[in-house]
Short mmCIF file of C-alpha atoms in Angstrom, two decimals:
data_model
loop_
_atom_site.label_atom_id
_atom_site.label_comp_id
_atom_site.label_asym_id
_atom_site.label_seq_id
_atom_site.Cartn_x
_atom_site.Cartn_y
_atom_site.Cartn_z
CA UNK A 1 -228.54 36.81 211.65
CA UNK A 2 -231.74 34.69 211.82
CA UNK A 3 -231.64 31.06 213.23
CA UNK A 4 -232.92 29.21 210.30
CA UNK A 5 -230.12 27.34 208.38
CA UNK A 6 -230.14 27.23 204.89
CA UNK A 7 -228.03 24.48 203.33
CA UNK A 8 -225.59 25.31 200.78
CA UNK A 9 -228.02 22.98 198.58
CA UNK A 10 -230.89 25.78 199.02
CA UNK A 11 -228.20 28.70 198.17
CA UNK A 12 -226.85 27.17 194.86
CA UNK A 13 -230.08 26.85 193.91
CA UNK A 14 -230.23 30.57 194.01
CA UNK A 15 -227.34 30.78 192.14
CA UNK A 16 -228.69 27.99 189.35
CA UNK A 17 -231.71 30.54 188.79
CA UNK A 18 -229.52 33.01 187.98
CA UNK A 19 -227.94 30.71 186.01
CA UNK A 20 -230.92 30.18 183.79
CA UNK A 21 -231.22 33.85 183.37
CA UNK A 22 -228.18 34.09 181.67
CA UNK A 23 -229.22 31.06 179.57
CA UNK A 24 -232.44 32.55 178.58
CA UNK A 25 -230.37 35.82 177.60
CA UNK A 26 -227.90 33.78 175.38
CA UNK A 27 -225.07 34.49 177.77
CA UNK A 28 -223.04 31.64 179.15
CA UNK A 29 -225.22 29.93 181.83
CA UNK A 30 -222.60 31.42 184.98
CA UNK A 31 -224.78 32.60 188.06
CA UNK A 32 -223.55 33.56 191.39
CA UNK A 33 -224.75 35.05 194.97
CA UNK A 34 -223.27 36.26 197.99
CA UNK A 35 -224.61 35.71 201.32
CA UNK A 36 -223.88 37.49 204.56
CA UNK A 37 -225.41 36.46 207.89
CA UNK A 38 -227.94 33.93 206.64
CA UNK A 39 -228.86 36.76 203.89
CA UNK A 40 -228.67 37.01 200.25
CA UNK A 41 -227.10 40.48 199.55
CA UNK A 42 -226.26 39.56 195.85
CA UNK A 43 -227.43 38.10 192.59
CA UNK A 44 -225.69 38.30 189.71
CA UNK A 45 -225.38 36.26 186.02
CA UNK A 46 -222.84 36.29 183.10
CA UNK A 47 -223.29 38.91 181.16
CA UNK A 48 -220.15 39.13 178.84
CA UNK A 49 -222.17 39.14 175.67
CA UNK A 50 -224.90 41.52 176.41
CA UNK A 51 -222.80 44.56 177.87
CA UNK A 52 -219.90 43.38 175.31
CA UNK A 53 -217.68 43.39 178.33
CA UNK A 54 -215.35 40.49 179.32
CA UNK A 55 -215.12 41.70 182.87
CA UNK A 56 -218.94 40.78 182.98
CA UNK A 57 -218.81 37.35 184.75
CA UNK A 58 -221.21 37.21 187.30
CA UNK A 59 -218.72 36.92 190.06
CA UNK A 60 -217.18 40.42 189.34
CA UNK A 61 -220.44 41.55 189.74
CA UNK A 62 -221.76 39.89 192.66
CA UNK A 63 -218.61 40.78 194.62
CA UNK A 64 -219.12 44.87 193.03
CA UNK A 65 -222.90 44.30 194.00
CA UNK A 66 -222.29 43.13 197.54
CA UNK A 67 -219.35 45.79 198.72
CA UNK A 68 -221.60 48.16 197.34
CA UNK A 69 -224.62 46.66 199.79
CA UNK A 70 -222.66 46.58 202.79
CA UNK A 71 -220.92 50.10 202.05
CA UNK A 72 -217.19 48.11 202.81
CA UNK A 73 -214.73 46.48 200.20
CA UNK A 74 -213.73 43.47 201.83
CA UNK A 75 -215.87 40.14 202.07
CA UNK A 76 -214.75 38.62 205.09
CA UNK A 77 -218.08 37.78 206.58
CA UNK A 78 -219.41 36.89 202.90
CA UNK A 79 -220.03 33.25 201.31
CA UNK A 80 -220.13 33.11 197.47
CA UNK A 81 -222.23 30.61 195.92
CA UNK A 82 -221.39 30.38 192.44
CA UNK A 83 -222.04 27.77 189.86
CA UNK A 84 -219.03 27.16 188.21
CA UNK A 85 -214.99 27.23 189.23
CA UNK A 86 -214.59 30.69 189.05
CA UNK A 87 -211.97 31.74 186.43
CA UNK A 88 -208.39 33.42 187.00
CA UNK A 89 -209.83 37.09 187.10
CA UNK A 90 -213.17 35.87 189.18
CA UNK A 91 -210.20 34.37 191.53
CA UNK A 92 -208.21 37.27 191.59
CA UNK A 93 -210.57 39.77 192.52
CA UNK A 94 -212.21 37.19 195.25
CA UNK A 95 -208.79 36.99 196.38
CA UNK A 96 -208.71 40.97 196.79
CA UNK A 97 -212.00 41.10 198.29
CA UNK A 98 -210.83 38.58 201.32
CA UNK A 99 -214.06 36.86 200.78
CA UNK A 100 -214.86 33.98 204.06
CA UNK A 101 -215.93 31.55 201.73
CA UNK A 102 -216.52 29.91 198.47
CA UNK A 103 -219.03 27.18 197.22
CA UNK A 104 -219.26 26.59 193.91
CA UNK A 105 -220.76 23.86 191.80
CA UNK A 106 -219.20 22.35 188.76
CA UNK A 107 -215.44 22.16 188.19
CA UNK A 108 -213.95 23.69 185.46
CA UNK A 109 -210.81 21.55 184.03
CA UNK A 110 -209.83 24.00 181.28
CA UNK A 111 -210.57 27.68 182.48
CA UNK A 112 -210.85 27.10 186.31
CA UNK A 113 -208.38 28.90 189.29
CA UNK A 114 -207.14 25.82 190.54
CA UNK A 115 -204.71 24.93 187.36
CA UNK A 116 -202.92 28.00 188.68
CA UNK A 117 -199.43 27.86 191.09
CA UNK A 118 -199.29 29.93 193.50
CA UNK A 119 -202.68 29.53 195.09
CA UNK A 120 -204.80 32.63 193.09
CA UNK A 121 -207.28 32.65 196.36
CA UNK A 122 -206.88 34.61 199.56
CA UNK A 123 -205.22 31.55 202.16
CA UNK A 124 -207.66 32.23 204.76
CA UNK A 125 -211.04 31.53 202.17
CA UNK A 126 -212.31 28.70 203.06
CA UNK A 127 -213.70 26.90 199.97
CA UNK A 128 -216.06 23.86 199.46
CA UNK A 129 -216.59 22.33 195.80
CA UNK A 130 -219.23 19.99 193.85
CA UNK A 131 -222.34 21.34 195.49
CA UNK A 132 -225.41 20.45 192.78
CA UNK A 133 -222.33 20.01 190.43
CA UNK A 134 -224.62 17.56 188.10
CA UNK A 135 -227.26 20.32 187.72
CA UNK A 136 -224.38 23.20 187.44
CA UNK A 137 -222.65 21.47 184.65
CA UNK A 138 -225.86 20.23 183.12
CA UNK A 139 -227.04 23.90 182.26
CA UNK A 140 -223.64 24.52 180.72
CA UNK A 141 -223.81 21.03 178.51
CA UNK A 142 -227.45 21.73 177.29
CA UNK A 143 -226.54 25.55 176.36
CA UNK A 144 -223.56 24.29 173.89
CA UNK A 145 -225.54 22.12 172.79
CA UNK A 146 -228.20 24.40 171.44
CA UNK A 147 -225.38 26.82 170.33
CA UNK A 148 -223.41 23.96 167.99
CA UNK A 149 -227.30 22.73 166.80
CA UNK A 150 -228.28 26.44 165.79
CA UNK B 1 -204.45 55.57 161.86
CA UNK B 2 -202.45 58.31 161.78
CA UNK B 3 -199.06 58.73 160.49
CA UNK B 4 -197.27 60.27 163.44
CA UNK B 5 -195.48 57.96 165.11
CA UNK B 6 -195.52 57.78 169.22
CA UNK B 7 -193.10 55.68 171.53
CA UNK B 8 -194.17 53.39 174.62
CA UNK B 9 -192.76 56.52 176.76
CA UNK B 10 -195.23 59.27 175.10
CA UNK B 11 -198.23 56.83 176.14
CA UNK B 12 -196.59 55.70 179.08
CA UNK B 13 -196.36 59.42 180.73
CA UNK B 14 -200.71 59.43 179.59
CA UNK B 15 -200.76 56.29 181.79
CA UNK B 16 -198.61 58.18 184.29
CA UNK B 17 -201.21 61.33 184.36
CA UNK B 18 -204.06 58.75 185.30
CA UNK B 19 -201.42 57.63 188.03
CA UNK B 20 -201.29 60.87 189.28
CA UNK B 21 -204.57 62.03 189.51
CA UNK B 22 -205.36 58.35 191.74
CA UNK B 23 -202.52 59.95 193.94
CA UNK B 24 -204.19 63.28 194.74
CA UNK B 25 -207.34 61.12 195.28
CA UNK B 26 -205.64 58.83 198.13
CA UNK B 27 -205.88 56.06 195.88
CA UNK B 28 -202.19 53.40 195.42
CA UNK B 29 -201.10 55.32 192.25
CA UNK B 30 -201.69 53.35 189.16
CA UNK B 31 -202.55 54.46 185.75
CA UNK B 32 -203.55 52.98 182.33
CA UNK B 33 -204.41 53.90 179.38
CA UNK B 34 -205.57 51.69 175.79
CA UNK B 35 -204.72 52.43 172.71
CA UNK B 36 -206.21 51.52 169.23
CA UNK B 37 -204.71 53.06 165.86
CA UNK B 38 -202.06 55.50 167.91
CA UNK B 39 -205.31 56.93 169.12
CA UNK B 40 -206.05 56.78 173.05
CA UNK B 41 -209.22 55.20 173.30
CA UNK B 42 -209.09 54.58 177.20
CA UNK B 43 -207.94 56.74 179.91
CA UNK B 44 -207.88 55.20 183.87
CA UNK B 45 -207.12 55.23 187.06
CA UNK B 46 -207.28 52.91 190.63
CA UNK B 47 -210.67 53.88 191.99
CA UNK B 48 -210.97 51.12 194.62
CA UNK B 49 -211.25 53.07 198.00
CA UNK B 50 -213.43 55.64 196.01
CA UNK B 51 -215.58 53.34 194.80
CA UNK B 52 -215.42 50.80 197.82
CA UNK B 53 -214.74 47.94 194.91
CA UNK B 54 -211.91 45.62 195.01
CA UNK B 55 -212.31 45.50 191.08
CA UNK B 56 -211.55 49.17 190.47
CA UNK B 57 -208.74 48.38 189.01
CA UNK B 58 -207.16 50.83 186.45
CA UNK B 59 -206.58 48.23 183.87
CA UNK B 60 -210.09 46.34 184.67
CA UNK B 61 -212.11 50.02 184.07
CA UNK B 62 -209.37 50.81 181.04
CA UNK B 63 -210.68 47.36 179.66
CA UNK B 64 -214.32 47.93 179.74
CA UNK B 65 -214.50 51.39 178.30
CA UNK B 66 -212.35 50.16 175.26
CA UNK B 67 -214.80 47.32 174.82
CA UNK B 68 -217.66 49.82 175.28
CA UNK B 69 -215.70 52.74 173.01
CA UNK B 70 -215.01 49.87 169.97
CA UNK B 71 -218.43 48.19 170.56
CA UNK B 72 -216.46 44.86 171.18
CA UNK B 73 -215.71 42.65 173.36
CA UNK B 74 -212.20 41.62 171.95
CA UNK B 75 -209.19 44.14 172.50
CA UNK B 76 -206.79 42.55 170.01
CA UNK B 77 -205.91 45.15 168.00
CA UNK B 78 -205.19 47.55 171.03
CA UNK B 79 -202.29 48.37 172.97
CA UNK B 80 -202.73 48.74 176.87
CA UNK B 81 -200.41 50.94 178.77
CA UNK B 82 -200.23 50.64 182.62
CA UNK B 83 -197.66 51.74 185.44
CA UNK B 84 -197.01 48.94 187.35
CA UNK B 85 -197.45 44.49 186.35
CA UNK B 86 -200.79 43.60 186.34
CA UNK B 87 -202.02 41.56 189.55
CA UNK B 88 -203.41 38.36 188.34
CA UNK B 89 -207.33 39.55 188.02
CA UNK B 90 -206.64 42.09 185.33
CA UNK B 91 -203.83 39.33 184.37
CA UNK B 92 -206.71 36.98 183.78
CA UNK B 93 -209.25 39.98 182.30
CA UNK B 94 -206.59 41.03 179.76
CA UNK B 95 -206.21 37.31 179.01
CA UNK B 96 -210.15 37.07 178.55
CA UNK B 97 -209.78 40.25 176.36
CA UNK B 98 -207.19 39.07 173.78
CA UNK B 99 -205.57 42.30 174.09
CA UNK B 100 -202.83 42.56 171.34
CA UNK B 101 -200.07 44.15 173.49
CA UNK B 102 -199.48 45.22 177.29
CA UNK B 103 -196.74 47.60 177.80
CA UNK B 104 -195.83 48.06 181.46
CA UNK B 105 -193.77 50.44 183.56
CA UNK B 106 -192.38 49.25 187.36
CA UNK B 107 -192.44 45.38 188.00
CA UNK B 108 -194.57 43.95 190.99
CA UNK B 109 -192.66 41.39 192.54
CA UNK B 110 -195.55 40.97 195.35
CA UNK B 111 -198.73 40.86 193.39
CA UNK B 112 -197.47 40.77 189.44
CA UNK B 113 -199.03 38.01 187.41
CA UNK B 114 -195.74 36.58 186.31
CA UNK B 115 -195.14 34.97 189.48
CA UNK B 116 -197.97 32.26 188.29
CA UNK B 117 -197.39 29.26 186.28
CA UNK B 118 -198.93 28.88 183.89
CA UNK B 119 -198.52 31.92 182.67
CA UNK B 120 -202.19 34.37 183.29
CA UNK B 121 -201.86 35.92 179.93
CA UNK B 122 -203.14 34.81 176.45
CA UNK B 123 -200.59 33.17 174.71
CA UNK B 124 -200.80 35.47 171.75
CA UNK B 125 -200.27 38.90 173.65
CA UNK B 126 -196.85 40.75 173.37
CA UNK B 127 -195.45 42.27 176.19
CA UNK B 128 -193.15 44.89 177.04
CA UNK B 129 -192.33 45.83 180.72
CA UNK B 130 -189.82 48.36 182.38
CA UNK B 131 -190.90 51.42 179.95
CA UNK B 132 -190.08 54.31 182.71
CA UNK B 133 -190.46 51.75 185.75
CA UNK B 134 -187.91 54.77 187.62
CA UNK B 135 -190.81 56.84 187.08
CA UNK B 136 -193.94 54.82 187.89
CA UNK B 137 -191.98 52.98 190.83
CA UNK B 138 -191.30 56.28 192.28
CA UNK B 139 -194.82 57.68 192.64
CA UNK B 140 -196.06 54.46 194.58
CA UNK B 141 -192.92 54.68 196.60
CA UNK B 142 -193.65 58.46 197.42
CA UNK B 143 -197.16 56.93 198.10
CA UNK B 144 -196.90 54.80 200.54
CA UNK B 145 -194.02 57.47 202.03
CA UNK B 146 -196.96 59.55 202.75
CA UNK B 147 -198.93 57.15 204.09
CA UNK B 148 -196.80 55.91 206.87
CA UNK B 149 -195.68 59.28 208.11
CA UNK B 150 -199.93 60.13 208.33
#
């Protein structure tokens, strides 16, 4: 682990340029990235549309990308950053995954995890919300905008 | 679509094959299968140890090679067969799918989606549950048998 500190600030905005990918691809403007020790061992955007795939959300993938890195299924010692409430399925399978901890951006009143009773995350995931939420919901704002203009 | 008719228990003993061959791989024994037009258009099985991915799912791999087979992202005309209640990730990916119908065999009091409010599914999907549960209870139970006298 190296002794610089990144803020959570400097990792969302790793996840926010992953964000724009997916904008600039036409997908929904979702991006996410897993850290472990200090490290980015993920990167991942929505990509529902693309590989016609529903399960495509960049969550699933970061958490795929990053047990795959580290050779090991669960999370434990992983941080998500991730720019928007994650969904029910994103919740579920971070919830399988026993991921340490979650920071995500913008909240998400309609489709987020945290309408749902019981608790869809793991109980010992420690989660922190709003980070950048301004610029995480902005990106989302401006691309339905362009869609119901087109 | 062909004329022949075939009952939940003829697909339900496909889904039970996948089931089976996630048993003789040391995988929790779960099967599922999709079907589209009486035709089976998605044959899987839990692959999460295998594939060191929480997501392995059997529904969540059923659900993207439908998608991929049809060339759609929307499952709604298709049938999905699985052994035991959906956990609430495939829950909320069969939701995000629109799948038409789930027809499932043993109930999963610990980890089924129904124990969530509201409910994970889409409110348009029709369900059927218990179809052979004996059956696709016993080889989990025979399972995890094995497993503790390792």
């Amino acid at each position: 682990m190296s002794d610089i500190f990144f803020s959570d600030e400097y990792f969302m905005k790793e996840a926010l340029k992953e964000a724009r990918k997916a904008f600039d691809a036409d997908e929904i403007p979702v991006g996410a990235i897993i850290v472990s020790g200090n490290k980015i061992i993920a990167k991942a955007h929505n990509l529902a549309e693309t590989l016609n795939d529903v399960t495509a959300h960049a969550e699933m993938q970061a958490i795929t990308a990053a047990a795959e890195y580290l050779g090991a299924k669960y999370l434990n010692e992983c941080t998500l950053y991730v720019t928007l409430e994650p969904c029910m399925m994103c919740a579920g399978a971070l919830n399988w995954s026993q991921i340490g901890k979650i920071v995500y951006g913008a909240h998400d009143e309609k489709r987020g995890y945290n309408k749902y009773k019981p608790q869809l995350l793991h109980p010992k995931t420690e989660i922190v919300s709003g980070i950048m939420a301004q610029e995480c919901a902005s990106i989302l704002k401006d691309f339905f905008a362009r869609k119901r203009n087109k």
